[in-house]
Tab-separated table of C-alpha atoms in Angstrom:
chain	number	residue	atom	x	y	z
A	14	MET	CA	18.800	1.401	-10.612
A	15	GLY	CA	19.956	4.183	-8.276
A	16	PHE	CA	17.882	7.245	-7.542
A	17	THR	CA	16.294	10.022	-9.590
A	18	PRO	CA	16.057	13.532	-8.115
A	19	LEU	CA	12.575	14.976	-7.785
A	20	ALA	CA	12.588	18.411	-9.398
A	21	GLY	CA	11.327	21.569	-7.756
A	22	THR	CA	12.213	20.979	-4.101
A	23	ARG	CA	14.358	23.007	-1.686
A	24	ALA	CA	15.920	19.994	0.019
A	25	PRO	CA	17.079	17.047	-2.112
A	26	VAL	CA	14.340	14.455	-2.672
A	27	ARG	CA	15.830	11.254	-4.087
A	28	VAL	CA	13.429	8.748	-5.651
A	29	TRP	CA	14.066	4.993	-6.054
A	30	THR	CA	11.307	4.501	-8.633
A	31	ASP	CA	10.044	6.255	-11.747
A	32	PRO	CA	9.040	9.748	-10.522
A	33	TYR	CA	6.380	9.906	-13.213
A	34	ALA	CA	4.786	6.740	-11.833
A	35	ILE	CA	4.175	8.326	-8.419
A	36	GLU	CA	0.526	9.246	-7.927
A	37	PRO	CA	-0.015	13.042	-8.105
A	38	GLN	CA	-1.208	13.295	-4.496
A	39	ALA	CA	1.920	11.543	-3.247
A	40	ALA	CA	4.205	13.662	-5.457
A	41	LYS	CA	2.621	16.809	-4.010
A	42	GLN	CA	3.237	15.497	-0.501
A	43	LEU	CA	6.890	14.855	-1.302
A	44	ARG	CA	7.329	18.402	-2.618
A	45	ASN	CA	5.629	19.780	0.503
A	46	ILE	CA	8.042	17.806	2.686
A	47	GLY	CA	11.042	18.916	0.650
A	48	ALA	CA	10.004	22.551	1.140
A	49	LEU	CA	10.128	22.444	4.951
A	50	PRO	CA	13.002	24.540	6.329
A	51	TRP	CA	14.097	21.846	8.784
A	52	VAL	CA	14.431	19.067	6.190
A	53	GLN	CA	17.966	17.956	5.291
A	54	GLY	CA	16.757	15.542	2.621
A	55	VAL	CA	14.193	12.916	1.672
A	56	ALA	CA	14.657	9.411	0.274
A	57	VAL	CA	11.653	7.935	-1.513
A	58	MET	CA	11.333	4.169	-1.590
A	59	PRO	CA	9.959	2.165	-4.540
A	60	ASP	CA	6.816	1.226	-2.557
A	61	VAL	CA	5.884	4.904	-2.166
A	62	HIS	CA	2.209	5.850	-2.041
A	63	PHE	CA	-0.070	8.561	-0.672
A	64	GLY	CA	-0.412	8.784	3.106
A	65	LYS	CA	-1.616	11.168	5.780
A	66	GLY	CA	0.745	14.140	5.950
A	67	ALA	CA	3.786	12.308	4.659
A	68	THR	CA	3.859	9.660	1.965
A	69	VAL	CA	4.177	6.029	2.967
A	70	GLY	CA	7.564	4.840	1.741
A	71	SER	CA	9.404	8.047	2.617
A	72	VAL	CA	12.540	8.606	4.700
A	73	ILE	CA	12.790	12.162	6.048
A	74	ALA	CA	15.959	13.525	7.625
A	75	MET	CA	15.319	16.661	9.713
A	76	ARG	CA	17.664	18.931	11.618
A	77	GLN	CA	16.508	19.649	15.167
A	78	ALA	CA	12.890	18.851	14.315
A	79	VAL	CA	10.468	15.966	13.846
A	80	SER	CA	6.946	15.746	12.418
A	81	PRO	CA	4.700	13.367	14.403
A	82	ALA	CA	2.300	12.881	11.479
A	83	ALA	CA	5.250	11.902	9.293
A	84	VAL	CA	5.951	9.074	11.734
A	85	GLY	CA	2.331	7.952	11.518
A	86	VAL	CA	-0.123	6.769	14.133
A	87	ASP	CA	1.060	3.157	14.359
A	88	ILE	CA	4.329	4.098	16.022
A	89	GLY	CA	6.925	1.332	15.815
A	90	CYS	CA	4.984	-0.830	13.370
A	91	GLY	CA	7.313	-3.408	11.882
A	92	MET	CA	8.240	-7.002	11.185
A	93	SER	CA	9.711	-10.001	12.971
A	94	ALA	CA	10.788	-13.330	11.483
A	95	VAL	CA	12.654	-16.468	12.478
A	96	ARG	CA	13.953	-19.412	10.480
A	97	THR	CA	13.086	-22.847	11.839
A	98	SER	CA	14.763	-26.222	11.424
A	99	LEU	CA	11.602	-27.592	9.775
A	100	THR	CA	11.219	-28.150	6.061
A	101	ALA	CA	8.180	-28.367	3.822
A	102	ALA	CA	8.273	-32.156	4.158
A	103	ASP	CA	7.573	-31.813	7.893
A	104	LEU	CA	4.306	-29.944	7.339
A	105	PRO	CA	0.972	-31.748	6.921
A	106	ASP	CA	-0.949	-31.491	3.667
A	107	ASP	CA	-3.833	-29.775	5.507
A	108	LEU	CA	-2.545	-26.660	7.256
A	109	GLY	CA	-5.942	-25.648	8.614
A	110	GLY	CA	-5.138	-27.057	12.055
A	111	LEU	CA	-1.953	-25.011	12.325
A	112	ARG	CA	-3.760	-21.845	11.287
A	113	SER	CA	-6.521	-22.508	13.857
A	114	ALA	CA	-3.950	-23.083	16.608
A	115	ILE	CA	-2.287	-19.758	15.819
A	116	GLU	CA	-5.621	-17.911	15.814
A	117	ALA	CA	-6.562	-19.534	19.141
A	118	THR	CA	-3.300	-18.354	20.742
A	119	ILE	CA	-2.842	-14.826	19.369
A	120	PRO	CA	-5.853	-12.443	19.380
A	121	VAL	CA	-6.417	-10.598	16.099
A	122	GLY	CA	-8.385	-7.545	14.978
A	123	PHE	CA	-9.543	-5.248	17.799
A	124	ALA	CA	-9.312	-8.052	20.348
A	125	GLN	CA	-7.393	-7.825	23.595
A	126	ARG	CA	-6.511	-10.464	26.144
A	127	PRO	CA	-8.677	-11.101	29.235
A	128	GLU	CA	-5.558	-10.376	31.283
A	129	ALA	CA	-2.049	-9.118	30.605
A	130	VAL	CA	0.645	-11.522	29.417
A	131	ASN	CA	3.050	-12.559	32.161
A	132	PRO	CA	6.432	-12.568	30.378
A	133	ARG	CA	7.795	-15.157	32.819
A	134	ARG	CA	5.200	-17.636	31.586
A	135	VAL	CA	6.120	-17.334	27.901
A	136	ARG	CA	8.822	-19.774	26.872
A	137	GLY	CA	11.562	-18.214	24.777
A	138	LEU	CA	10.624	-14.589	25.567
A	139	GLU	CA	13.319	-12.149	26.614
A	140	GLN	CA	12.748	-11.397	30.293
A	141	ALA	CA	14.800	-8.230	30.715
A	142	GLY	CA	13.298	-4.804	31.258
A	143	TRP	CA	9.589	-5.522	31.566
A	144	ASP	CA	9.107	-3.955	35.010
A	145	ASP	CA	11.017	-0.823	33.997
A	146	PHE	CA	9.074	-0.622	30.745
A	147	TRP	CA	5.659	-0.689	32.414
A	148	GLY	CA	6.921	1.560	35.199
A	149	ARG	CA	7.438	4.304	32.613
A	150	PHE	CA	3.767	4.291	31.605
A	151	ALA	CA	2.953	6.710	34.419
A	152	GLY	CA	5.306	9.258	32.838
A	153	LEU	CA	3.514	9.281	29.460
A	154	ASP	CA	1.074	11.961	28.332
A	155	PRO	CA	-1.505	12.141	31.162
A	156	ARG	CA	-4.338	12.013	28.603
A	157	VAL	CA	-3.654	8.284	28.096
A	158	ALA	CA	-3.451	7.389	31.799
A	159	GLN	CA	-6.746	5.493	31.691
A	160	LEU	CA	-5.487	3.244	28.876
A	161	GLU	CA	-2.819	1.377	30.848
A	162	THR	CA	-4.919	-1.748	31.434
A	163	ARG	CA	-5.912	-1.903	27.777
A	164	ALA	CA	-2.304	-1.413	26.677
A	165	GLN	CA	-1.210	-4.273	28.929
A	166	ARG	CA	-3.929	-6.563	27.574
A	167	GLN	CA	-3.075	-5.747	23.961
A	168	ILE	CA	0.572	-6.781	24.300
A	169	GLY	CA	0.880	-9.960	22.254
A	170	THR	CA	-2.068	-9.174	19.955
A	171	LEU	CA	-1.952	-8.730	16.191
A	172	GLY	CA	-4.423	-6.016	15.208
A	173	GLY	CA	-6.132	-5.796	11.832
A	174	GLY	CA	-5.649	-4.148	8.440
A	175	ASN	CA	-2.389	-5.214	6.816
A	176	HIS	CA	-1.035	-6.885	9.959
A	177	PHE	CA	-0.469	-10.614	9.626
A	178	ILE	CA	1.152	-13.792	10.920
A	179	GLU	CA	2.585	-16.196	8.357
A	180	VAL	CA	4.218	-19.565	7.973
A	181	CYS	CA	6.472	-19.400	4.921
A	182	LEU	CA	8.716	-21.658	2.843
A	183	GLU	CA	12.087	-20.519	1.579
A	184	GLN	CA	12.349	-20.505	-2.217
A	185	GLY	CA	15.469	-21.661	-4.069
A	186	GLY	CA	19.023	-21.790	-2.776
A	187	ASP	CA	20.619	-24.257	-0.396
A	188	ASP	CA	17.755	-23.952	2.121
A	189	GLU	CA	14.863	-24.382	-0.310
A	190	GLY	CA	11.785	-25.556	1.536
A	191	ARG	CA	12.978	-24.364	4.963
A	192	VAL	CA	10.083	-23.139	7.124
A	193	TRP	CA	10.080	-19.555	8.396
A	194	LEU	CA	7.696	-17.824	10.807
A	195	MET	CA	6.905	-14.163	10.197
A	196	LEU	CA	4.637	-11.465	11.592
A	197	HIS	CA	3.758	-7.813	11.049
A	198	SER	CA	2.300	-5.628	13.792
A	199	GLY	CA	2.805	-2.402	15.727
A	200	SER	CA	1.965	-0.481	18.883
A	201	ARG	CA	-1.749	-1.248	18.785
A	202	ASN	CA	-4.192	1.321	20.167
A	203	ILE	CA	-1.796	2.949	22.635
A	204	GLY	CA	0.599	4.049	19.886
A	205	LYS	CA	-2.299	5.540	17.943
A	206	GLU	CA	-3.634	7.384	20.987
A	207	LEU	CA	-0.242	8.876	21.810
A	208	ALA	CA	0.404	9.871	18.194
A	209	GLU	CA	-2.946	11.595	17.722
A	210	ARG	CA	-2.552	13.635	20.897
A	211	HIS	CA	0.887	14.886	19.912
A	212	ILE	CA	-0.184	15.604	16.320
A	213	GLY	CA	-2.960	17.783	17.748
A	214	VAL	CA	-0.460	19.697	19.887
A	215	ALA	CA	1.941	20.240	16.968
A	216	ARG	CA	-0.750	21.726	14.723
A	217	LYS	CA	-1.358	24.543	17.220
A	218	LEU	CA	2.261	25.675	17.595
A	219	PRO	CA	2.945	29.143	16.096
A	220	HIS	CA	5.909	28.082	13.945
A	221	ASN	CA	3.593	25.677	12.085
A	222	ALA	CA	1.053	28.334	11.071
A	223	ASP	CA	2.135	28.727	7.431
A	224	LEU	CA	2.974	25.155	6.438
A	225	PRO	CA	1.845	23.850	3.028
A	226	ASP	CA	0.131	20.941	4.832
A	227	ARG	CA	-1.001	21.207	8.448
A	228	ASP	CA	-0.301	17.469	8.867
A	229	LEU	CA	3.419	18.238	8.492
A	230	ALA	CA	3.485	20.245	11.727
A	231	VAL	CA	6.765	19.729	13.578
A	232	PHE	CA	8.183	19.852	17.070
A	233	LEU	CA	11.444	21.745	17.507
A	234	ALA	CA	14.434	20.628	19.563
A	235	GLY	CA	14.791	22.259	22.954
A	236	THR	CA	11.070	22.751	23.510
A	237	PRO	CA	8.908	21.002	26.120
A	238	GLU	CA	6.607	19.763	23.332
A	239	MET	CA	9.509	18.012	21.604
A	240	GLU	CA	10.706	16.531	24.890
A	241	ALA	CA	7.228	15.178	25.672
A	242	TYR	CA	6.806	13.716	22.184
A	243	ARG	CA	10.190	12.011	22.154
A	244	ARG	CA	9.514	10.482	25.588
A	245	ASP	CA	6.228	8.986	24.378
A	246	LEU	CA	7.654	8.097	20.961
A	247	TRP	CA	10.535	6.030	22.372
A	248	TRP	CA	8.152	4.255	24.745
A	249	ALA	CA	5.671	3.421	21.956
A	250	GLN	CA	8.475	2.130	19.730
A	251	GLU	CA	9.558	-0.154	22.549
A	252	TYR	CA	5.942	-1.236	23.063
A	253	ALA	CA	5.735	-2.268	19.403
A	254	ARG	CA	9.006	-4.200	19.621
A	255	ARG	CA	7.903	-6.014	22.783
A	256	ASN	CA	4.480	-6.699	21.271
A	257	ARG	CA	6.102	-8.461	18.325
A	258	ALA	CA	8.512	-10.306	20.616
A	259	VAL	CA	5.617	-11.721	22.675
A	260	MET	CA	3.746	-12.817	19.564
A	261	LEU	CA	6.803	-14.401	17.985
A	262	ALA	CA	7.538	-16.366	21.174
A	263	LEU	CA	3.910	-17.513	21.352
A	264	LEU	CA	3.982	-18.433	17.658
A	265	CYS	CA	7.161	-20.450	18.147
A	266	ASN	CA	5.507	-22.287	21.016
A	267	VAL	CA	2.425	-23.093	18.901
A	268	VAL	CA	4.696	-24.635	16.277
A	269	ARG	CA	6.711	-26.430	18.968
A	270	GLU	CA	3.540	-28.073	20.292
A	271	GLN	CA	2.816	-29.557	16.871
A	272	PHE	CA	6.450	-30.237	15.908
A	273	PRO	CA	8.425	-30.985	19.123
A	274	GLN	CA	11.646	-31.491	17.152
A	275	VAL	CA	11.690	-27.891	15.871
A	276	GLY	CA	14.697	-25.631	16.417
A	277	TYR	CA	14.923	-21.874	15.862
A	278	ASP	CA	17.630	-19.518	14.577
A	279	GLU	CA	18.130	-16.036	16.013
A	280	PRO	CA	15.049	-13.881	15.252
A	281	ILE	CA	15.147	-10.846	12.953
A	282	SER	CA	13.169	-7.731	13.908
A	283	CYS	CA	12.839	-4.299	12.310
A	284	HIS	CA	10.615	-1.250	12.709
A	285	HIS	CA	9.282	0.474	9.616
A	286	ASN	CA	7.341	3.398	11.195
A	287	TYR	CA	9.739	5.108	13.545
A	288	VAL	CA	12.314	7.793	14.343
A	289	SER	CA	16.053	7.315	14.828
A	290	GLU	CA	18.953	9.620	15.744
A	291	GLU	CA	21.578	9.323	12.979
A	292	SER	CA	24.386	11.296	11.353
A	293	TYR	CA	25.169	11.833	7.643
A	294	ASP	CA	28.007	13.933	6.231
A	295	GLY	CA	28.745	15.167	9.740
A	296	VAL	CA	25.200	16.428	10.286
A	297	ASP	CA	23.128	15.016	13.144
A	298	VAL	CA	19.555	14.407	12.030
A	299	LEU	CA	16.355	12.822	13.230
A	300	VAL	CA	15.451	10.267	10.562
A	301	THR	CA	11.782	9.418	10.207
A	302	ARG	CA	11.065	6.205	8.351
A	303	LYS	CA	7.384	6.001	7.447
A	304	GLY	CA	7.006	2.750	5.577
A	305	ALA	CA	10.754	2.077	5.325
A	306	ILE	CA	13.311	-0.059	7.139
A	307	ARG	CA	16.845	0.729	8.185
A	308	ALA	CA	19.264	-0.896	5.765
A	309	GLY	CA	22.670	-0.014	7.172
A	310	ARG	CA	25.566	-2.107	5.921
A	311	GLY	CA	25.015	-5.637	7.205
A	312	ASP	CA	21.626	-4.910	8.815
A	313	LEU	CA	19.154	-7.751	8.363
A	314	GLY	CA	15.646	-6.664	7.418
A	315	ILE	CA	12.292	-7.995	6.247
A	316	ILE	CA	10.385	-6.757	3.180
A	317	PRO	CA	6.989	-8.462	2.827
A	318	GLY	CA	4.797	-8.613	-0.241
A	319	SER	CA	1.043	-9.173	-0.070
A	320	MET	CA	-0.793	-12.160	1.405
A	321	GLY	CA	-0.335	-14.250	-1.712
A	322	THR	CA	2.972	-13.216	-3.235
A	323	GLY	CA	5.794	-13.845	-0.768
A	324	SER	CA	8.416	-11.827	1.101
A	325	TYR	CA	12.157	-11.184	1.294
A	326	ILE	CA	14.796	-11.351	3.999
A	327	VAL	CA	17.431	-8.767	3.077
A	328	ARG	CA	20.806	-7.433	4.155
A	329	GLY	CA	21.406	-3.686	3.969
A	330	ARG	CA	24.094	-2.191	1.745
A	331	GLY	CA	24.357	1.016	3.805
A	332	ASN	CA	23.590	3.460	0.987
A	333	PRO	CA	23.904	6.979	2.492
A	334	ASP	CA	21.952	8.571	-0.379
A	335	ALA	CA	18.908	6.697	0.961
A	336	TYR	CA	19.822	7.411	4.589
A	337	CYS	CA	20.650	3.702	4.849
A	338	SER	CA	17.050	2.676	4.168
A	339	ALA	CA	14.931	0.381	2.005
A	340	SER	CA	11.250	-0.196	1.335
A	341	HIS	CA	9.007	-1.768	3.963
A	342	GLY	CA	6.987	-3.878	1.538
A	343	ALA	CA	5.311	-3.872	-1.831
A	344	GLY	CA	3.201	-0.773	-1.147
A	345	ARG	CA	-0.423	-0.309	-2.061
A	346	ARG	CA	-1.363	0.572	-5.616
A	347	MET	CA	-4.994	1.248	-4.756
A	348	SER	CA	-6.908	2.315	-1.674
A	349	ARG	CA	-8.844	-0.141	0.480
A	350	ALA	CA	-12.124	1.300	-0.786
A	351	GLN	CA	-11.057	0.945	-4.407
A	352	ALA	CA	-9.885	-2.624	-3.783
A	353	LYS	CA	-13.300	-3.542	-2.376
A	354	ARG	CA	-14.976	-2.033	-5.433
A	355	THR	CA	-12.588	-3.742	-7.854
A	356	PHE	CA	-12.227	-7.275	-6.498
A	357	SER	CA	-14.550	-10.052	-5.320
A	358	THR	CA	-14.107	-12.933	-2.908
A	359	ALA	CA	-13.663	-15.153	-5.963
A	360	ASP	CA	-10.731	-12.979	-7.031
A	361	LEU	CA	-9.295	-13.256	-3.517
A	362	ALA	CA	-9.561	-17.037	-3.566
A	363	ALA	CA	-7.851	-17.199	-6.958
A	364	GLN	CA	-5.022	-14.840	-5.972
A	365	THR	CA	-4.348	-16.666	-2.691
A	366	ALA	CA	-4.554	-20.177	-4.122
A	367	GLY	CA	-2.337	-22.547	-2.170
A	368	VAL	CA	-2.322	-20.336	0.941
A	369	GLU	CA	-4.239	-21.400	4.056
A	370	CYS	CA	-5.933	-18.087	4.928
A	371	ARG	CA	-9.171	-16.168	5.148
A	372	LYS	CA	-10.824	-15.745	1.770
A	373	ASP	CA	-13.918	-13.771	2.820
A	374	ALA	CA	-15.185	-10.256	2.138
A	375	GLY	CA	-13.559	-8.953	5.321
A	376	VAL	CA	-10.075	-9.157	3.809
A	377	VAL	CA	-10.736	-8.389	0.138
A	378	ASP	CA	-9.019	-5.020	0.658
A	379	GLU	CA	-5.811	-6.974	1.373
A	380	ILE	CA	-5.948	-8.919	-1.910
A	381	PRO	CA	-2.581	-9.177	-3.712
A	382	GLY	CA	-3.991	-7.225	-6.665
A	383	ALA	CA	-4.321	-4.132	-4.439
A	384	TYR	CA	-0.533	-4.063	-3.992
A	385	LYS	CA	2.404	-3.310	-6.244
A	386	ASP	CA	4.463	-6.148	-7.706
A	387	ILE	CA	6.982	-7.019	-4.984
A	388	THR	CA	9.494	-8.358	-7.535
A	389	GLU	CA	9.530	-4.975	-9.309
A	390	VAL	CA	9.895	-3.162	-5.992
A	391	MET	CA	12.891	-5.337	-5.116
A	392	ALA	CA	14.490	-4.770	-8.528
A	393	GLN	CA	14.301	-0.998	-8.011
A	394	GLN	CA	16.323	-1.114	-4.782
A	395	HIS	CA	19.169	-3.490	-5.593
A	396	ASP	CA	21.610	-0.745	-4.542
A	397	LEU	CA	19.938	-0.522	-1.117
A	398	VAL	CA	19.730	-4.201	-0.104
A	399	GLU	CA	20.823	-7.655	-1.156
A	400	VAL	CA	18.410	-10.584	-0.935
A	401	VAL	CA	19.246	-13.184	1.707
A	402	ALA	CA	16.132	-15.334	1.280
A	403	HIS	CA	12.953	-15.319	-0.785
A	404	LEU	CA	9.953	-16.663	1.122
A	405	LYS	CA	6.470	-17.786	0.028
A	406	GLN	CA	3.667	-18.051	2.558
A	407	VAL	CA	1.640	-21.238	3.002
A	408	VAL	CA	-0.340	-20.005	6.046
A	409	CYS	CA	-1.513	-16.416	6.542
A	410	VAL	CA	-3.464	-15.215	9.581
A	411	LYS	CA	-5.088	-11.783	9.358
A	412	GLY	CA	-7.275	-9.728	11.686
């Protein structure tokens, strides 16, 4: 469909959905972002919705500046997926045992491990760089020094909220029925702790005194505050990537125990809450994707729906108008509180029929009805990505 410009902004704000369908709070946020003097431009994804400071589903290109609240507190949150050699015919009729085995292997919710994962003991896990990675913890913001043990024990854990682990079946095409493994998680508590400390610092800087929203406070290039934030930001993004890599390796091993004949393709991994150094029209910018994936030409990405509707593996088209980006999912159409008021456990059971998953009050806020229609979201970004595979979950593990 291409984009529609959002009127009344200093920097161009390009929208890949109906601007009139954007909730008023989110539209106000987008105009606030577009008014910032450091902003080169904003691309708004079709899963856009209200967030803290910046809207979820926004891509913000800044010159010599970055807003930590626009990155979000779950730094590096993203997706990983891998296609297996299994097909639907290989799976048992009752998938409860597989779900239980996954839950027994990968802690969910607020849980952490009794001791840190030893990468050398995880089959299939990349071994490079672990000692250097943990060695850099001592150089992070000193206010998180006491959290090192917890951060180590939370590597390879899922978290709660909209984070999930799924077993999916490919729909249609030559590989119909092929089994995929997929997961969604981020930098756990340590990313949140780092983000909140830097957001607090940014709010107090003099150049942020007159902003339309104090949550859009920025760090400026060449300052010690920016240097400290970028150091912690890059580390937290790597933490999130390694966290997903540990979980995916453990998940593959769970499946291997039950299906010894299984083989795996090369995994796909992508952040959707992060910062990247990029260049457009000869201008170097810091691109913040908050609820968006990079979709450069040929880049493989993952766009999940809700826990009952399926997901998409995509290949980027490299659209520079969108800063080579695409949506990170379906996007919420109602808050968690509203979802709990609107839907019952009976609704949840009906909307997740055929999926082996929790169907209790603790996950009603994740019901498919609380999210936008993923097929409509995909239709609105056909100029940003092409679909490689359409997946439908048959097992979903949530925190």
